[in-house]
Coordinates of C-alpha atoms and ligand atoms in Angstrom, one line a residue:
X1179 CA -77.4 51.1 25.8
X1180 CA -76.1 51.8 21.9
X1181 CA -73.4 53.4 24.0
X1182 CA -72.8 50.3 26.2
X1183 CA -72.0 48.9 23.1
X1184 CA -69.9 51.0 21.0
X1185 CA -67.9 50.4 24.0
X1186 CA -67.7 47.2 23.8
X1187 CA -66.7 46.8 20.1
X1188 CA -64.1 49.6 20.8
X1189 CA -62.1 47.8 23.3
X1190 CA -62.6 44.2 21.2
X1191 CA -61.4 46.4 18.5
X1192 CA -58.2 48.0 20.2
X1193 CA -57.6 44.6 21.7
X1194 CA -57.2 42.8 18.6
X1195 CA -54.6 46.3 17.0
X1196 CA -52.1 45.6 19.9
X1197 CA -52.1 42.0 20.1
X1198 CA -51.6 41.9 16.9
X1199 CA -48.7 44.6 17.0
X1200 CA -47.4 42.3 19.5
X1201 CA -46.9 39.1 17.1
X1202 CA -45.7 41.1 14.7
X1203 CA -42.8 42.2 15.8
X1204 CA -41.9 38.8 17.7
X1205 CA -41.9 37.7 14.6
X1206 CA -39.8 40.8 13.0
X1207 CA -37.9 40.8 15.9
X1208 CA -37.5 37.0 15.2
X1209 CA -36.7 36.9 12.1
X1210 CA -33.2 39.1 11.8
X1211 CA -31.9 36.0 15.0
X1212 CA -33.5 33.1 12.3
X1213 CA -31.1 35.0 9.7
X1214 CA -27.9 36.4 11.3
X1215 CA -27.2 32.8 12.2
X1216 CA -28.0 32.0 8.6
X1217 CA -25.9 34.0 6.4
X1218 CA -22.4 33.3 10.0
X1219 CA -23.7 30.1 9.0
X1220 CA -21.0 29.5 6.1
X1221 CA -17.8 30.1 8.3
X1222 CA -18.9 28.6 11.2
X1223 CA -20.1 25.2 9.2
X1224 CA -18.0 25.5 5.9
X1225 CA -19.2 21.5 5.5
X1226 CA -15.7 20.2 5.6
X1227 CA -17.2 17.7 3.5
X1228 CA -15.5 14.5 3.7
X1229 CA -18.0 13.0 5.6
X1230 CA -20.8 11.1 3.8
X1231 CA -23.9 12.7 3.8
X1232 CA -23.1 16.1 3.1
X1233 CA -24.7 18.7 0.8
X1234 CA -22.5 17.8 -2.7
X1235 CA -22.1 21.9 -3.4
X1236 CA -19.1 21.3 -0.5
X1237 CA -17.7 18.6 -1.3
X1238 CA -17.6 19.7 -4.6
X1239 CA -15.1 23.0 -2.8
X1240 CA -13.1 20.8 -1.3
X1241 CA -12.3 18.7 -4.1
X1242 CA -11.8 20.7 -6.2
X1243 CA -9.8 23.7 -3.5
X1244 CA -7.7 21.5 -1.9
X1245 CA -7.0 18.7 -4.1
X1246 CA -6.9 19.4 -8.2
X1247 CA -3.6 19.7 -8.4
X1248 CA -2.7 16.2 -7.2
X1249 CA -3.1 13.7 -9.5
X1250 CA -6.9 14.7 -12.8
X1251 CA -10.0 11.7 -11.5
X1252 CA -11.5 13.0 -14.5
X1253 CA -11.2 9.8 -16.9
X1254 CA -14.2 8.0 -15.7
X1255 CA -16.6 10.6 -17.5
X1256 CA -14.8 10.3 -20.0
X1257 CA -14.5 7.3 -21.3
X1258 CA -18.1 6.5 -20.6
X1259 CA -18.8 7.7 -23.8
X1260 CA -16.9 4.7 -24.8
X1261 CA -19.5 2.2 -23.6
X1262 CA -23.0 3.5 -24.6
X1263 CA -24.2 0.1 -22.9
X1264 CA -22.5 -0.3 -20.0
X1265 CA -24.2 0.7 -16.3
X1266 CA -23.7 4.6 -15.7
X1267 CA -20.7 4.6 -14.0
X1268 CA -20.0 6.1 -10.7
X1269 CA -19.1 9.6 -9.7
X1270 CA -15.4 9.3 -9.8
X1271 CA -13.4 8.7 -6.6
X1272 CA -12.3 12.7 -5.9
X1273 CA -8.4 11.7 -4.0
X1274 CA -8.5 12.9 -0.6
X1275 CA -4.8 12.9 0.0
X1276 CA -1.1 13.5 -2.5
X1277 CA 1.2 10.7 -2.0
X1278 CA 4.5 10.5 -1.4
X1279 CA 6.8 10.8 -4.0
X1280 CA 8.5 7.0 -3.9
X1281 CA 12.1 7.8 -5.1
X1282 CA 14.6 7.5 -1.6
X1283 CA 11.8 6.4 0.6
X1284 CA 13.7 3.7 1.1
X1285 CA 16.6 6.4 1.7
X1286 CA 14.3 8.1 4.0
X1287 CA 12.7 5.5 6.0
X1288 CA 16.8 3.7 7.1
X1289 CA 15.9 3.9 10.3
X1290 CA 13.8 1.2 10.3
X1291 CA 15.7 -1.0 10.2
X1292 CA 17.8 -0.5 13.2
X1293 CA 17.3 -4.1 14.6
X1294 CA 18.2 -5.3 11.5
X1295 CA 21.0 -2.6 11.1
X1296 CA 21.7 -3.8 14.9
X1297 CA 21.7 -8.0 14.0
X1298 CA 23.8 -8.2 10.7
X1299 CA 25.4 -4.9 10.2
X1300 CA 26.8 -4.5 12.8
X1301 CA 27.2 -7.3 14.3
X1302 CA 29.1 -8.6 11.0
X1303 CA 31.4 -6.0 11.0
X1304 CA 32.2 -6.0 14.2
X1305 CA 33.1 -10.1 14.2
X1306 CA 35.6 -9.2 10.8
X1307 CA 37.4 -6.6 13.4
X1308 CA 38.9 -8.5 15.4
X1309 CA 42.4 -9.0 15.9
X1310 CA 42.4 -12.6 15.3
X1311 CA 40.5 -14.0 12.4
X1312 CA 39.6 -17.8 13.8
X1313 CA 37.8 -20.4 12.5
X1314 CA 35.0 -19.9 16.0
X1315 CA 34.8 -15.8 14.7
X1316 CA 33.8 -17.5 11.6
X1317 CA 31.8 -19.8 12.8
X1318 CA 30.2 -17.0 14.8
X1319 CA 29.8 -14.5 11.3
X1320 CA 27.8 -17.8 10.1
X1321 CA 25.9 -17.5 13.1
X1322 CA 24.9 -14.2 13.0
X1323 CA 23.8 -14.4 9.6
X1324 CA 22.1 -17.5 9.4
X1325 CA 20.5 -15.6 12.6
X1326 CA 19.3 -13.1 10.4
X1327 CA 17.1 -15.1 7.9
X1328 CA 19.7 -14.9 5.6
X1329 CA 19.4 -18.2 4.7
X1330 CA 21.7 -21.6 4.4
X1331 CA 22.4 -20.8 1.1
X1332 CA 23.7 -17.5 0.7
X1333 CA 25.4 -17.7 4.5
X1334 CA 27.9 -20.1 3.1
X1335 CA 28.4 -18.0 -0.6
X1336 CA 28.8 -15.0 2.0
X1337 CA 31.2 -17.0 4.4
X1338 CA 33.2 -18.2 1.8
X1339 CA 34.1 -15.1 -0.2
X1340 CA 34.5 -13.3 3.0
X1341 CA 36.8 -15.3 4.0
X1342 CA 38.8 -15.5 0.8
X1343 CA 38.7 -11.5 0.3
X1344 CA 39.9 -11.5 3.5
X1345 CA 42.8 -13.7 3.5
X1346 CA 43.8 -11.8 0.6
X1347 CA 43.7 -8.2 2.3
X1348 CA 45.7 -9.0 4.8
X1349 CA 45.1 -6.2 8.0
X1350 CA 41.5 -4.6 8.2
X1351 CA 40.9 -1.2 8.3
X1352 CA 37.5 -0.8 9.0
X1353 CA 36.9 1.3 5.8
X1354 CA 38.6 -1.3 4.1
X1355 CA 36.0 -3.8 5.7
X1356 CA 33.0 -2.2 5.2
X1357 CA 33.2 -2.2 1.7
X1358 CA 34.4 -5.6 1.3
X1359 CA 31.6 -7.0 3.3
X1360 CA 29.9 -4.0 1.9
X1361 CA 30.1 -5.1 -1.8
X1362 CA 29.7 -9.4 -0.4
X1363 CA 26.4 -8.1 0.5
X1364 CA 25.4 -6.2 -2.5
X1365 CA 26.8 -9.2 -5.0
X1366 CA 24.5 -12.0 -2.8
X1367 CA 20.8 -10.1 -3.6
X1368 CA 22.2 -8.5 -6.8
X1369 CA 21.6 -4.6 -8.4
X1370 CA 20.5 -6.5 -12.0
X1371 CA 17.8 -8.0 -11.8
X1372 CA 14.7 -5.3 -12.8
X1373 CA 12.6 -4.9 -9.3
X1374 CA 10.2 -2.1 -10.5
X1375 CA 5.7 -3.2 -10.6
X1376 CA 5.0 -3.2 -14.3
X1377 CA 2.4 -1.1 -14.9
X1378 CA 3.2 -1.4 -19.0
X1379 CA -0.5 -2.2 -20.5
X1380 CA -1.7 -4.3 -23.3
X1381 CA -3.6 -4.0 -26.6
X1382 CA -6.7 -5.9 -26.7
X1383 CA -7.7 -8.1 -29.5
X1384 CA -9.9 -5.5 -30.9
X1385 CA -6.6 -2.6 -31.1
X1386 CA -7.7 -1.3 -27.9
X1387 CA -5.4 0.2 -24.7
X1388 CA -6.1 -2.2 -21.7
X1389 CA -4.5 -1.3 -18.0
X1390 CA -1.6 -3.6 -17.0
X1391 CA -2.9 -6.5 -13.5
X1392 CA -1.4 -6.7 -10.8
X1393 CA -2.4 -10.0 -8.4
X1394 CA -1.3 -9.4 -4.7
X1395 CA -0.8 -12.4 -3.1
X1396 CA -0.1 -13.8 0.2
X1397 CA -1.1 -15.1 3.0
X1398 CA -3.6 -13.4 5.2
X1399 CA -2.2 -11.8 7.7
X1400 CA 1.1 -10.2 6.1
X1401 CA -0.1 -7.4 5.1
X1402 CA -1.3 -8.4 1.8
X1403 CA -4.5 -6.3 1.9
X1404 CA -2.6 -3.2 3.4
X1405 CA 0.3 -3.5 1.0
X1406 CA -2.0 -3.0 -1.6
X1407 CA -3.7 0.2 -0.8
X1408 CA 0.1 1.4 -0.3
X1409 CA 0.7 0.2 -3.8
X1410 CA -1.9 2.0 -4.9
X1411 CA -0.9 4.8 -3.8
X1412 CA 3.0 4.2 -4.7
X1413 CA 1.6 3.6 -8.9
X1414 CA -1.1 6.8 -7.7
X1415 CA 2.5 8.9 -7.3
X1416 CA 4.4 7.7 -10.1
X1417 CA 1.6 8.9 -12.1
X1418 CA 0.2 6.1 -12.7
X1419 CA -4.5 5.9 -11.6
X1420 CA -5.3 2.5 -10.3
X1421 CA -8.6 0.4 -9.9
X1422 CA -8.3 -1.5 -7.3
X1423 CA -10.4 -5.1 -7.4
X1424 CA -11.1 -6.2 -4.1
X1425 CA -11.3 -10.1 -4.7
X1426 CA -10.5 -11.7 -0.3
X1427 CA -13.9 -11.7 -0.3
X1428 CA -13.6 -14.1 2.7
X1429 CA -12.9 -11.4 5.2
X1430 CA -15.2 -9.2 6.0
X1431 CA -13.2 -6.0 6.6
X1432 CA -10.6 -6.0 3.4
X1433 CA -13.5 -4.7 0.5
X1434 CA -13.9 -1.8 3.4
X1435 CA -10.0 -1.6 4.1
X1436 CA -8.9 -1.4 0.0
X1437 CA -12.1 1.1 -0.7
X1438 CA -10.8 3.9 2.1
X1439 CA -7.2 3.1 1.0
X1440 CA -8.1 3.5 -2.0
X1441 CA -10.3 6.6 -1.8
X1442 CA -7.2 8.1 -0.1
X1443 CA -5.6 9.0 -3.3
X1444 CA -8.3 8.6 -6.4
X1445 CA -8.2 4.8 -6.9
X1446 CA -11.8 3.3 -7.7
X1447 CA -13.1 0.1 -5.8
X1448 CA -14.6 -3.1 -7.0
X1449 CA -15.9 -5.8 -4.8
X1450 CA -17.9 -7.8 -4.8
X1451 CA -20.4 -8.9 -2.2
X1452 CA -19.3 -11.1 1.0
X1453 CA -18.1 -14.4 0.6
X1454 CA -18.5 -14.5 -3.1
X1455 CA -16.0 -15.6 -6.2
X1456 CA -13.0 -13.2 -5.5
X1457 CA -12.5 -14.2 -9.3
X1458 CA -15.7 -12.3 -10.9
X1459 CA -14.3 -9.2 -8.5
X1460 CA -11.8 -9.6 -10.1
X1461 CA -13.6 -9.1 -13.6
X1462 CA -15.2 -7.2 -12.6
X1463 CA -12.0 -5.3 -11.7
X1464 CA -10.4 -5.1 -14.8
X1465 CA -13.4 -4.5 -16.8
X1466 CA -13.7 -1.4 -14.7
X1467 CA -9.9 -0.3 -15.5
X1468 CA -11.1 -0.9 -19.3
X1469 CA -13.6 1.3 -19.1
X1470 CA -11.7 3.7 -17.1
X1471 CA -8.2 3.8 -19.6
X1472 CA -7.0 2.9 -15.5
X1473 CA -3.2 2.5 -16.6
X1474 CA -3.1 -0.1 -13.3
X1475 CA -5.2 -2.7 -12.1
X1476 CA -4.7 -3.7 -8.7
X1477 CA -6.0 -6.7 -7.2
X1478 CA -5.9 -7.9 -3.6
X1479 CA -6.7 -11.8 -3.8
X1480 CA -7.6 -14.6 -0.8
X1481 CA -4.8 -15.2 1.4
X1482 CA -6.3 -18.5 2.9
X1483 CA -4.0 -21.5 2.6
X1484 CA -6.5 -24.0 3.5
X1485 CA -4.8 -27.1 1.7
X1486 CA -2.7 -26.3 -1.5
X1487 CA -5.4 -27.4 -4.2
X1488 CA -8.0 -25.2 -2.3
X1489 CA -5.3 -22.2 -2.9
X1490 CA -4.1 -23.2 -6.3
X1491 CA -7.5 -23.9 -7.3
X1492 CA -8.8 -20.3 -6.3
X1493 CA -5.8 -18.4 -7.8
X1494 CA -5.2 -20.3 -11.2
X1495 CA -9.2 -18.9 -11.8
X1496 CA -8.9 -15.9 -11.2
X1497 CA -5.6 -15.1 -12.6
X1498 CA -7.6 -17.9 -16.1
X1499 CA -10.2 -14.6 -15.5
X1500 CA -9.3 -12.2 -15.3
X1501 CA -7.0 -13.3 -18.5
X1502 CA -9.8 -13.4 -20.6
X1503 CA -9.8 -9.6 -20.5
X1504 CA -5.9 -8.7 -20.8
X1505 CA -2.5 -10.1 -19.8
X1506 CA -2.0 -10.6 -15.6
X1507 CA 1.3 -8.0 -15.6
X1508 CA 3.1 -8.8 -12.0
X1509 CA 2.2 -11.1 -9.5
X1510 CA 3.6 -10.0 -6.3
X1511 CA 3.8 -12.4 -3.4
X1512 CA 3.6 -10.5 0.0
X1513 CA 6.0 -12.3 2.9
X1514 CA 5.7 -11.4 6.6
X1515 CA 9.6 -10.1 7.0
X1516 CA 9.0 -11.4 10.8
X1517 CA 8.4 -15.1 9.8
X1518 CA 10.9 -16.7 8.8
X1519 CA 10.7 -19.2 8.3
X1520 CA 6.9 -20.1 8.0
X1521 CA 7.7 -17.3 6.0
X1522 CA 10.3 -18.9 3.9
X1523 CA 7.7 -22.1 3.5
X1524 CA 4.6 -19.8 2.4
X1525 CA 7.2 -18.7 -0.5
X1526 CA 7.5 -21.6 -1.7
X1527 CA 3.7 -23.4 -1.7
X1528 CA 2.4 -19.6 -3.5
X1529 CA 5.3 -20.4 -5.9
X1530 CA 4.2 -23.9 -7.1
X1531 CA 0.5 -22.6 -6.9
X1532 CA 1.2 -19.2 -9.1
X1533 CA 3.6 -17.1 -11.4
X1534 CA 5.5 -14.8 -9.3
X1535 CA 7.2 -12.0 -10.2
X1536 CA 8.2 -9.7 -7.6
X1537 CA 8.1 -10.6 -3.7
X1538 CA 7.0 -7.8 -1.2
X1539 CA 8.7 -8.4 2.2
X1540 CA 6.5 -6.3 5.0
X1541 CA 7.8 -5.9 8.3
X1542 CA 10.8 -5.6 7.7
X1543 CA 10.8 -2.2 10.5
X1544 CA 12.0 -4.3 14.1
X1545 CA 12.6 -7.2 12.9
X1546 CA 16.7 -8.4 13.4
X1547 CA 15.7 -10.5 10.3
X1548 CA 16.8 -8.4 7.3
X1549 CA 18.7 -11.1 6.0
X1550 CA 15.4 -12.5 4.6
X1551 CA 15.7 -10.2 1.5
X1552 CA 18.7 -12.8 0.5
X1553 CA 17.1 -15.7 1.4
X1554 CA 13.3 -15.6 -0.2
X1555 CA 15.3 -14.3 -3.6
X1556 CA 17.3 -17.8 -3.3
X1557 CA 14.4 -19.5 -2.7
X1558 CA 12.3 -18.6 -5.6
X1559 CA 14.9 -16.5 -8.2
X1560 CA 12.2 -13.9 -7.8
X1561 CA 13.3 -10.6 -7.0
X1562 CA 12.3 -8.5 -4.2
X1563 CA 10.1 -5.7 -5.6
X1564 CA 9.0 -3.6 -2.8
X1565 CA 9.7 -4.1 1.4
X1566 CA 7.5 -2.8 3.6
X1567 CA 8.8 -0.4 7.1
X1568 CA 6.0 0.5 8.9
X1569 CA 2.5 1.0 9.1
X1570 CA 1.7 4.5 7.5
X1571 CA 0.5 4.9 4.7
X1572 CA 3.7 5.7 2.4
X1573 CA 5.5 3.3 4.5
X1574 CA 6.3 0.8 1.7
X1575 CA 9.4 1.5 -0.5
X1576 CA 10.7 0.3 -3.3
X1577 CA 13.7 -2.3 -3.3
X1578 CA 17.3 -0.7 -3.6
X1579 CA 19.9 -3.2 -3.3
X1580 CA 22.4 0.1 -2.3
X1581 CA 20.3 1.9 0.1
X1582 CA 19.1 -1.7 1.8
X1583 CA 23.1 -3.3 2.4
X1584 CA 23.6 1.1 3.4
X1585 CA 21.5 1.5 5.9
X1586 CA 22.1 -2.1 7.2
X1587 CA 26.4 -1.3 7.5
X1588 CA 25.9 2.2 8.4
Ligands
GDP424 P1 -3.9 -9.2 4.9 O1 -4.6 -10.1 5.9 O2 -2.6 -9.9 5.2 O3 -4.8 -8.1 4.5 O4 -3.7 -8.6 5.7 P2 -3.6 -6.1 7.0 O5 -3.1 -5.7 5.5 O6 -5.3 -6.8 7.0 O7 -2.7 -6.5 7.5 C1 -1.7 -6.9 9.2 C2 -1.2 -5.7 10.0 O8 -0.1 -6.1 9.4 C3 -2.2 -4.5 9.5 O9 -2.2 -4.0 11.2 C4 -0.6 -4.1 9.3 O10 -1.1 -2.4 9.5 C5 0.5 -4.7 9.2 N1 1.4 -3.8 8.3 C6 1.3 -4.6 6.7 N2 2.4 -4.1 6.8 C7 3.4 -3.8 7.5 C8 4.6 -2.9 7.5 O11 5.8 -2.8 6.7 N3 5.3 -2.6 9.1 C9 4.4 -2.8 10.1 N4 4.8 -3.0 11.3 N5 3.0 -3.6 9.7 C10 2.5 -3.2 8.9

């Protein structure tokens, strides 16, 4: 009996030992397998870092590695200390892209003016090269200008001057004609105007520095929000720090759209609740710009052209409220170059409502109506400062009359 009991006890102990060994082996054989992916993970899972929700270290690593040579987006933390009462500021927005330099952009984009080039530049050169410049030909020249949206006033002026100069010239070589047309187109467009976007800030009553404030106005659909985003890139490329104000609170996607543009170049976007008061967003954006020590605050406004009084009230209020903190340096009117006369009517309404200081002509790519540059400047007496030549992020170019005319006449 005792022997039997001893045998049973021995058997239990033996089974226990064997199963313990198995469990230990299973664990120890799994452990390295578990460890291996963990050590192998960094290369396989380098946390590209852009996606929301990624842990902080990889994000920081990506930003430092890739973007430090770009714009330094570090001011907010520094300025914060000066604002003891302010709500804790959000983290600086690290840029993910470095925008292209703005110098020579129009030259780079000249091919985008192909349709205007054919319709206006080549059209005029071909007509002017005819052996006999009779009344019919001059009428065709006039039609070419009007069809390209040059506008009645500038067209009449241009035709008169061309007639006079061709008469004086007598025989015409193609080179002489090109030079003559170049001069006359430039004379209508004007080469003296200051076409830079004003980025000099002001000084507050307390002697503190104020950012330059730029209001971007225009009817929805003209490319206003896109232009505001692209303009942020232009300004950053030229060495400015920028804060964006998403004061187009009526179009649901506008604030998101703007924020995405801003994030790419390290510009913070100040936004409010959807349908909220645009003026209060504009005010907050300027305040943020002051606290960050930003160079420029760009404010995208709502462009609902319901009634002129409504528009006037809205934009007037935005401007007044912004001016409580500092002057508005620039009011840029965005116009869609493809809309022809409609665009000019819009321009007139906006100019009556707010003091437009510069024009941005969008969608000049793929339109034959490049002449709108002349018409709209004449209409408002305000220079075209920027032109949109495509949907790409760096397809907004400072307007240079010479480069523009050279592109037109090839
Ligand atoms: P908003 O309603 O005035 O703010 O208009 P958006 O900024 O949303 O732009 C309307 C559309 O115009 C978008 O599809 C833009 O990509 C497009 N757009 C803006 N500027 C240009 C341009 O210069 N060229 C072209 N081809 N499209 C443009």
